[in-house]
């Protein structure tokens, strides 16, 4: 049994317990088109549809808004502006700054100013165009670099510091300074933002929202309508992807639908089409990085001074925590003996950027990996050797981060060795060099990079979860918890935990939609912690019921409680063996409660932000990837020939789901660092707001030969069945793809010059980097 967090080795005849590679609970429904998303919920009679009217300036005073023509248009039932918000207009999730509808000032091109509800979507869209707005344009700041220059921030900068970097830089035998940039990323979830608000009795609202954070949507709807929290219920069965994009920003869509529902007393649906979704909602923060690094002749970093400047857009949203997480990951897996890392939250007149898989962590890692790559190339050494030389050590040796946390669970030295061997890195490096010598146009490159990602919300209070476990007389279970399903498999993994706890087959457990009326005050499903937190809460609830059954049976049969054992759909009491459902029926007749709420909070973590010191993470998840790429140096086009991934998920609750997360995360990381490019024009207008101009990876972009393995490991911390979070960390394996491209570009100059290739490494950028190297070689 695995109750104490140990590992269950004897799987018995139980179907779908912990460790079983059962398919996603909705896999068949996903492919058959039968899974119900919010837009598929049968519409109530009288349902209205919403279209927004968006700003056409990046920064402007709004002098007047005239909605009379829109209001008079066919089918229109209501038009609202900021003046029609009954309660608090500000729906900022952590800090103020996000008006439901722009109030006197627009701060990005595409900010909603008014919303129209009409009988049909077509009528709503036609009427939204009739809203007349008078603007007084104001100067706009559009880039992080410009905002950093002007010290124009959405919140104050933070510094993390260890040792004496100034002195260590001054005495370092090698020193270099530089800057780099990396782009943002659109979430491109397949299901766009949507909310469906239904008025109920007494002014109450039931709102279906495509959100990772139903509790926050509930609270913000209540606040903007001037209602109590108990008057609003938010439900979500599943999202068609969230990727962080639905951590905070669905609230705006849900609030607009709710205001219109309250005003018209009608059900109101607000679904963004792809273009509006890309224009109106925040993305991954692009970053501008400045560094000063000192190192020795082996490439070991001796001192680092770094500025990480994230483009936040017009409001704080989650940017404080996101830039913090970038700073926390500015070491990736490397020991920085002396370091000062400063994080800046740059304010720009663009959409408010938000959570995206990795939550700033990937940006911090790209910065340090760029640096390590540059150090290695400058010294003419294999980047893998420089990476290994910089890895954290153990047991008091080079194991403390720049924010004061000791890295206790480091497995990167073994992982890199194992992947170096299994990917045949050295032999392939030589083969690539041979290939490049004989190939003037096509060049190949390889890179092997590590990932170390901190698991826990850095806002400590969010590391809690609740669950509701209901056992029926027939021995079946309804399971509810705060986790939301966005395709990642949290529902099935938590259900497996409950199946394991009761020792009943997985098909006896019905997973029910996340609903604020069942479990209150939940945290967002984010920070990869969905299964860690909700799995523990659900197990707590299930254990309470199991313990009640144990004591009931012990009393009934006159045995000690430890003579009662649950195993493989049966319950043994002494030498009696009963079916689980016989026990639940008996317990019901004896008036034993068969429901429980479970709760969990993560132990050990603390973070003193004012001192920039603490243990923000319960543990780290690790991974490594080795990628080989081939570029065409005359066109910049490329392909990925092979990628070997080794990833640490601890003791996996569901290896099939975890491997799916690793593959999906890796490919999403490839997209971010190679082909996905957001482009705003000089007026601050996003020009890449559809797949026609924004290229996401497809099946053809997946490395032709992709080999994913799970690293044999057990979480040394007492997590749910000793598993590790898997949602975000694999995204950062994509860094190996970007650096493999850099390596291939460097081959143009026979690795004698350091190439200049920031992210995303689009074919255009690869071509320019090749041209630049050729010019530098010629000059
Ligand atoms: N996987 C799928 N299929 N769809 C998603 O939207 N979101 C990612 C990751 N994997 C996502 C996904 C992000 S950003 C996070 S934080 C985690 O899943 C959230 O779920 P978890 O905490 O249950 O892992
Ligand atoms: N990760 C993801 N989401 C979050 C975090 C975090 O650390 N903090 C607040 N929301
Ligand atoms: Mo994930 S970015 O923490 O939703």
CSV table of N, CA and C in Angstrom, one decimal, residues 334-447:
chain,number,residue,atom,x,y,z
A,334,UNK,N,22.6,25.8,-12.5
A,334,UNK,CA,24.0,26.2,-12.3
A,334,UNK,C,24.3,27.0,-11.0
A,335,UNK,N,25.4,26.7,-10.4
A,335,UNK,CA,25.7,27.4,-9.2
A,335,UNK,C,26.3,28.8,-9.5
A,336,UNK,N,25.8,29.8,-8.9
A,336,UNK,CA,26.3,31.1,-9.1
A,336,UNK,C,26.9,31.6,-7.8
A,337,UNK,N,28.2,31.5,-7.6
A,337,UNK,CA,28.8,31.8,-6.3
A,337,UNK,C,28.6,33.3,-5.9
A,338,UNK,N,28.6,34.2,-6.9
A,338,UNK,CA,28.4,35.6,-6.6
A,338,UNK,C,27.4,36.1,-7.6
A,339,UNK,N,26.3,36.6,-7.2
A,339,UNK,CA,25.3,37.0,-8.2
A,339,UNK,C,24.4,38.1,-7.7
A,340,UNK,N,24.1,39.0,-8.6
A,340,UNK,CA,23.0,39.9,-8.4
A,340,UNK,C,22.1,39.9,-9.6
A,341,UNK,N,20.8,39.5,-9.3
A,341,UNK,CA,19.9,39.5,-10.4
A,341,UNK,C,18.8,40.5,-10.1
A,342,UNK,N,18.5,41.4,-11.0
A,342,UNK,CA,17.5,42.4,-10.8
A,342,UNK,C,16.4,42.1,-11.8
A,343,UNK,N,15.1,42.1,-11.3
A,343,UNK,CA,14.0,41.9,-12.2
A,343,UNK,C,13.2,43.2,-12.3
A,344,UNK,N,12.8,43.5,-13.6
A,344,UNK,CA,12.1,44.7,-13.8
A,344,UNK,C,10.7,44.4,-14.5
A,345,UNK,N,9.7,45.1,-14.1
A,345,UNK,CA,8.3,44.8,-14.7
A,345,UNK,C,8.0,46.0,-15.6
A,346,UNK,N,8.4,45.9,-16.8
A,346,UNK,CA,8.3,47.1,-17.7
A,346,UNK,C,6.8,47.3,-18.1
A,347,UNK,N,6.4,48.6,-18.0
A,347,UNK,CA,5.1,48.9,-18.4
A,347,UNK,C,5.1,49.4,-19.9
A,348,UNK,N,4.2,48.8,-20.7
A,348,UNK,CA,4.1,49.2,-22.1
A,348,UNK,C,2.6,49.4,-22.4
A,349,UNK,N,2.4,50.1,-23.5
A,349,UNK,CA,1.0,50.2,-24.0
A,349,UNK,C,0.6,49.1,-24.9
A,350,UNK,N,0.7,47.9,-24.4
A,350,UNK,CA,0.3,46.7,-25.1
A,350,UNK,C,-0.5,45.9,-24.2
A,351,UNK,N,-1.1,44.8,-24.7
A,351,UNK,CA,-2.0,43.9,-23.9
A,351,UNK,C,-1.2,43.5,-22.7
A,352,UNK,N,-2.0,43.3,-21.6
A,352,UNK,CA,-1.3,42.9,-20.3
A,352,UNK,C,-0.9,41.4,-20.4
A,353,UNK,N,0.4,41.2,-20.4
A,353,UNK,CA,1.0,39.9,-20.5
A,353,UNK,C,0.7,39.1,-19.2
A,354,UNK,N,0.7,37.7,-19.4
A,354,UNK,CA,0.1,36.9,-18.3
A,354,UNK,C,0.9,35.6,-18.2
A,355,UNK,N,0.4,34.7,-17.4
A,355,UNK,CA,1.0,33.4,-17.2
A,355,UNK,C,1.1,32.6,-18.5
A,356,UNK,N,2.1,32.0,-18.7
A,356,UNK,CA,2.3,31.0,-19.8
A,356,UNK,C,3.3,29.9,-19.4
A,357,UNK,N,2.8,28.7,-19.5
A,357,UNK,CA,3.6,27.5,-19.2
A,357,UNK,C,5.1,27.8,-18.8
A,358,UNK,N,5.4,27.7,-17.6
A,358,UNK,CA,6.7,28.1,-17.1
A,358,UNK,C,6.7,29.4,-16.3
A,359,UNK,N,5.8,30.3,-16.6
A,359,UNK,CA,5.5,31.4,-15.8
A,359,UNK,C,6.8,32.3,-15.5
A,360,UNK,N,7.5,32.6,-16.6
A,360,UNK,CA,8.7,33.4,-16.4
A,360,UNK,C,9.9,32.6,-16.3
A,361,UNK,N,9.8,31.4,-15.7
A,361,UNK,CA,10.9,30.5,-15.6
A,361,UNK,C,11.7,30.2,-16.9
A,362,UNK,N,11.0,30.0,-18.0
A,362,UNK,CA,11.7,29.7,-19.2
A,362,UNK,C,12.5,30.9,-19.6
A,363,UNK,N,12.0,32.1,-19.4
A,363,UNK,CA,12.8,33.3,-19.8
A,363,UNK,C,14.1,33.5,-19.0
A,364,UNK,N,14.0,33.2,-17.7
A,364,UNK,CA,15.2,33.2,-16.9
A,364,UNK,C,16.2,32.2,-17.4
A,365,UNK,N,15.7,31.0,-17.7
A,365,UNK,CA,16.6,29.9,-18.2
A,365,UNK,C,17.2,30.2,-19.5
A,366,UNK,N,16.4,30.8,-20.4
A,366,UNK,CA,17.0,31.1,-21.8
A,366,UNK,C,18.1,32.1,-21.6
A,367,UNK,N,18.0,33.1,-20.7
A,367,UNK,CA,19.0,34.1,-20.4
A,367,UNK,C,20.3,33.4,-20.0
A,368,UNK,N,20.3,32.5,-19.0
A,368,UNK,CA,21.5,31.9,-18.5
A,368,UNK,C,22.0,30.9,-19.5
A,369,UNK,N,21.2,30.2,-20.3
A,369,UNK,CA,21.7,29.2,-21.2
A,369,UNK,C,22.3,29.9,-22.4
A,370,UNK,N,21.8,31.1,-22.8
A,370,UNK,CA,22.5,31.9,-23.8
A,370,UNK,C,23.9,32.3,-23.3
A,371,UNK,N,24.0,32.7,-22.0
A,371,UNK,CA,25.3,33.1,-21.5
A,371,UNK,C,26.3,31.9,-21.5
A,372,UNK,N,25.8,30.7,-21.0
A,372,UNK,CA,26.7,29.6,-20.9
A,372,UNK,C,27.1,29.2,-22.3
A,373,UNK,N,26.2,29.2,-23.2
A,373,UNK,CA,26.6,28.9,-24.6
A,373,UNK,C,27.6,29.9,-25.1
A,374,UNK,N,27.5,31.1,-24.8
A,374,UNK,CA,28.4,32.1,-25.3
A,374,UNK,C,29.8,31.9,-24.6
A,375,UNK,N,29.8,31.6,-23.3
A,375,UNK,CA,31.0,31.4,-22.6
A,375,UNK,C,31.8,30.2,-23.3
A,376,UNK,N,31.1,29.1,-23.5
A,376,UNK,CA,31.7,27.9,-24.1
A,376,UNK,C,32.3,28.3,-25.5
A,377,UNK,N,31.5,29.0,-26.3
A,377,UNK,CA,32.0,29.3,-27.7
A,377,UNK,C,33.2,30.2,-27.7
A,378,UNK,N,33.1,31.2,-26.7
A,378,UNK,CA,34.3,32.1,-26.6
A,378,UNK,C,35.5,31.3,-26.2
A,379,UNK,N,35.4,30.3,-25.3
A,379,UNK,CA,36.6,29.6,-24.9
A,379,UNK,C,36.9,28.4,-25.9
A,380,UNK,N,36.0,28.2,-26.9
A,380,UNK,CA,36.2,27.2,-27.9
A,380,UNK,C,36.0,25.8,-27.3
A,381,UNK,N,35.2,25.7,-26.3
A,381,UNK,CA,34.9,24.4,-25.6
A,381,UNK,C,33.5,23.9,-26.0
A,382,UNK,N,33.4,22.6,-25.8
A,382,UNK,CA,32.0,22.0,-26.0
A,382,UNK,C,31.1,22.5,-25.0
A,383,UNK,N,30.0,23.1,-25.4
A,383,UNK,CA,29.0,23.7,-24.4
A,383,UNK,C,28.6,22.7,-23.3
A,384,UNK,N,28.5,21.4,-23.7
A,384,UNK,CA,28.1,20.4,-22.7
A,384,UNK,C,29.1,20.4,-21.5
A,385,UNK,N,30.4,20.5,-21.8
A,385,UNK,CA,31.4,20.4,-20.8
A,385,UNK,C,31.3,21.6,-19.9
A,386,UNK,N,31.0,22.8,-20.5
A,386,UNK,CA,30.9,24.0,-19.6
A,386,UNK,C,29.6,23.9,-18.8
A,387,UNK,N,28.6,23.3,-19.3
A,387,UNK,CA,27.3,23.1,-18.5
A,387,UNK,C,27.7,22.2,-17.3
A,388,UNK,N,28.3,21.1,-17.6
A,388,UNK,CA,28.6,20.2,-16.5
A,388,UNK,C,29.5,20.8,-15.4
A,389,UNK,N,30.4,21.6,-15.9
A,389,UNK,CA,31.3,22.3,-14.9
A,389,UNK,C,30.6,23.2,-14.0
A,390,UNK,N,29.4,23.7,-14.5
A,390,UNK,CA,28.7,24.7,-13.7
A,390,UNK,C,27.6,24.2,-12.8
A,391,UNK,N,27.3,22.9,-13.0
A,391,UNK,CA,26.1,22.3,-12.3
A,391,UNK,C,26.2,22.5,-10.8
A,392,UNK,N,25.1,22.6,-10.1
A,392,UNK,CA,25.1,22.5,-8.7
A,392,UNK,C,25.7,21.3,-8.2
A,393,UNK,N,26.4,21.4,-7.0
A,393,UNK,CA,26.9,20.2,-6.3
A,393,UNK,C,26.0,19.7,-5.2
A,394,UNK,N,26.5,19.0,-4.2
A,394,UNK,CA,25.6,18.5,-3.2
A,394,UNK,C,26.3,18.6,-1.9
A,395,UNK,N,25.4,18.4,-0.9
A,395,UNK,CA,25.9,18.3,0.5
A,395,UNK,C,26.8,19.4,0.9
A,396,UNK,N,26.3,20.6,0.8
A,396,UNK,CA,27.1,21.7,1.2
A,396,UNK,C,28.1,22.2,0.3
A,397,UNK,N,28.2,21.6,-0.9
A,397,UNK,CA,29.2,22.0,-1.9
A,397,UNK,C,28.5,22.7,-3.0
A,398,UNK,N,28.7,23.9,-3.2
A,398,UNK,CA,28.1,24.6,-4.4
A,398,UNK,C,26.6,24.3,-4.5
A,399,UNK,N,25.8,24.4,-3.5
A,399,UNK,CA,24.4,24.0,-3.6
A,399,UNK,C,23.4,25.0,-3.1
A,400,UNK,N,23.8,26.3,-2.9
A,400,UNK,CA,22.8,27.3,-2.5
A,400,UNK,C,22.6,28.3,-3.6
A,401,UNK,N,21.3,28.5,-3.8
A,401,UNK,CA,20.9,29.4,-4.9
A,401,UNK,C,21.1,30.9,-4.6
A,402,UNK,N,20.9,31.8,-5.5
A,402,UNK,CA,21.0,33.2,-5.3
A,402,UNK,C,19.9,33.8,-4.5
A,403,UNK,N,18.9,32.9,-4.2
A,403,UNK,CA,17.8,33.4,-3.3
A,403,UNK,C,17.8,32.6,-2.0
A,404,UNK,N,18.9,32.0,-1.7
A,404,UNK,CA,19.1,31.4,-0.4
A,404,UNK,C,18.6,30.0,-0.2
A,405,UNK,N,18.0,29.4,-1.2
A,405,UNK,CA,17.5,28.0,-1.0
A,405,UNK,C,18.6,27.0,-1.3
A,406,UNK,N,18.7,26.0,-0.5
A,406,UNK,CA,19.6,24.9,-0.7
A,406,UNK,C,19.0,23.9,-1.7
A,407,UNK,N,19.7,23.5,-2.7
A,407,UNK,CA,19.2,22.5,-3.7
A,407,UNK,C,19.6,21.2,-3.1
A,408,UNK,N,18.5,20.5,-2.6
A,408,UNK,CA,18.8,19.2,-1.9
A,408,UNK,C,18.6,18.0,-2.7
A,409,UNK,N,17.9,18.2,-3.9
A,409,UNK,CA,17.4,17.0,-4.6
A,409,UNK,C,18.1,16.9,-6.0
A,410,UNK,N,19.2,17.6,-6.2
A,410,UNK,CA,19.8,17.7,-7.5
A,410,UNK,C,20.2,16.3,-8.1
A,411,UNK,N,19.6,16.1,-9.3
A,411,UNK,CA,20.0,14.8,-10.0
A,411,UNK,C,20.6,15.2,-11.3
A,412,UNK,N,20.8,16.4,-11.6
A,412,UNK,CA,21.3,16.8,-12.9
A,412,UNK,C,22.7,16.1,-13.3
A,413,UNK,N,23.6,16.0,-12.4
A,413,UNK,CA,24.9,15.4,-12.8
A,413,UNK,C,24.6,14.0,-13.4
A,414,UNK,N,23.8,13.2,-12.7
A,414,UNK,CA,23.5,11.8,-13.2
A,414,UNK,C,22.7,11.9,-14.5
A,415,UNK,N,21.7,12.8,-14.5
A,415,UNK,CA,20.9,12.9,-15.7
A,415,UNK,C,21.7,13.3,-16.9
A,416,UNK,N,22.6,14.2,-16.8
A,416,UNK,CA,23.3,14.7,-18.0
A,416,UNK,C,24.2,13.6,-18.4
A,417,UNK,N,24.8,12.8,-17.5
A,417,UNK,CA,25.7,11.7,-17.9
A,417,UNK,C,24.9,10.7,-18.6
A,418,UNK,N,23.7,10.4,-18.1
A,418,UNK,CA,22.9,9.3,-18.7
A,418,UNK,C,22.5,9.7,-20.1
A,419,UNK,N,22.0,11.0,-20.2
A,419,UNK,CA,21.6,11.4,-21.5
A,419,UNK,C,22.7,11.5,-22.5
A,420,UNK,N,23.9,11.9,-22.0
A,420,UNK,CA,25.0,12.0,-22.9
A,420,UNK,C,25.3,10.6,-23.5
A,421,UNK,N,25.2,9.6,-22.6
A,421,UNK,CA,25.4,8.2,-23.1
A,421,UNK,C,24.3,7.8,-24.0
A,422,UNK,N,23.1,7.9,-23.5
A,422,UNK,CA,22.0,7.3,-24.3
A,422,UNK,C,21.7,8.0,-25.6
A,423,UNK,N,22.1,9.3,-25.7
A,423,UNK,CA,21.9,10.0,-26.9
A,423,UNK,C,23.1,9.9,-27.8
A,424,UNK,N,24.2,9.3,-27.3
A,424,UNK,CA,25.4,9.1,-28.1
A,424,UNK,C,26.0,10.4,-28.5
A,425,UNK,N,26.0,11.4,-27.5
A,425,UNK,CA,26.3,12.8,-27.8
A,425,UNK,C,27.7,12.9,-28.4
A,426,UNK,N,28.7,12.3,-27.8
A,426,UNK,CA,30.0,12.6,-28.3
A,426,UNK,C,30.3,12.1,-29.7
A,427,UNK,N,29.8,10.9,-29.9
A,427,UNK,CA,30.0,10.3,-31.3
A,427,UNK,C,29.2,11.1,-32.3
A,428,UNK,N,28.1,11.5,-31.9
A,428,UNK,CA,27.3,12.3,-32.9
A,428,UNK,C,27.9,13.7,-33.1
A,429,UNK,N,28.4,14.3,-32.1
A,429,UNK,CA,29.1,15.5,-32.2
A,429,UNK,C,30.3,15.4,-33.3
A,430,UNK,N,31.0,14.3,-33.2
A,430,UNK,CA,32.1,14.1,-34.2
A,430,UNK,C,31.5,13.9,-35.6
A,431,UNK,N,30.4,13.1,-35.6
A,431,UNK,CA,29.8,12.8,-36.9
A,431,UNK,C,29.3,14.2,-37.5
A,432,UNK,N,28.7,15.0,-36.7
A,432,UNK,CA,28.2,16.3,-37.2
A,432,UNK,C,29.4,17.2,-37.7
A,433,UNK,N,30.5,17.2,-37.0
A,433,UNK,CA,31.7,17.9,-37.5
A,433,UNK,C,32.1,17.4,-38.8
A,434,UNK,N,32.1,16.1,-39.0
A,434,UNK,CA,32.5,15.5,-40.3
A,434,UNK,C,31.5,15.9,-41.4
A,435,UNK,N,30.2,15.8,-41.0
A,435,UNK,CA,29.2,16.2,-42.0
A,435,UNK,C,29.4,17.6,-42.4
A,436,UNK,N,29.6,18.5,-41.4
A,436,UNK,CA,29.7,20.0,-41.8
A,436,UNK,C,30.9,20.3,-42.6
A,437,UNK,N,32.0,19.5,-42.4
A,437,UNK,CA,33.2,19.7,-43.2
A,437,UNK,C,32.9,19.4,-44.7
A,438,UNK,N,32.1,18.5,-44.9
A,438,UNK,CA,31.8,18.1,-46.3
A,438,UNK,C,30.5,18.7,-46.9
A,439,UNK,N,29.9,19.6,-46.1
A,439,UNK,CA,28.6,20.2,-46.6
A,439,UNK,C,28.6,21.7,-46.5
A,440,UNK,N,28.9,22.4,-47.6
A,440,UNK,CA,29.0,23.8,-47.6
A,440,UNK,C,27.7,24.6,-47.3
A,441,UNK,N,26.5,24.0,-47.7
A,441,UNK,CA,25.3,24.7,-47.6
A,441,UNK,C,24.5,24.2,-46.4
A,442,UNK,N,24.3,22.9,-46.3
A,442,UNK,CA,23.5,22.4,-45.1
A,442,UNK,C,24.5,22.3,-43.9
A,443,UNK,N,24.1,22.7,-42.8
A,443,UNK,CA,25.0,22.6,-41.6
A,443,UNK,C,24.1,22.0,-40.5
A,444,UNK,N,24.8,21.2,-39.7
A,444,UNK,CA,24.1,20.6,-38.5
A,444,UNK,C,24.7,21.0,-37.2
A,445,UNK,N,23.8,21.0,-36.2
A,445,UNK,CA,24.3,21.3,-34.9
A,445,UNK,C,23.6,20.5,-33.8
A,446,UNK,N,24.2,20.4,-32.6
A,446,UNK,CA,23.6,19.6,-31.6
A,446,UNK,C,23.7,20.4,-30.2
A,447,UNK,N,22.8,20.2,-29.4
A,447,UNK,CA,22.9,20.8,-28.0
A,447,UNK,C,22.2,19.9,-27.0
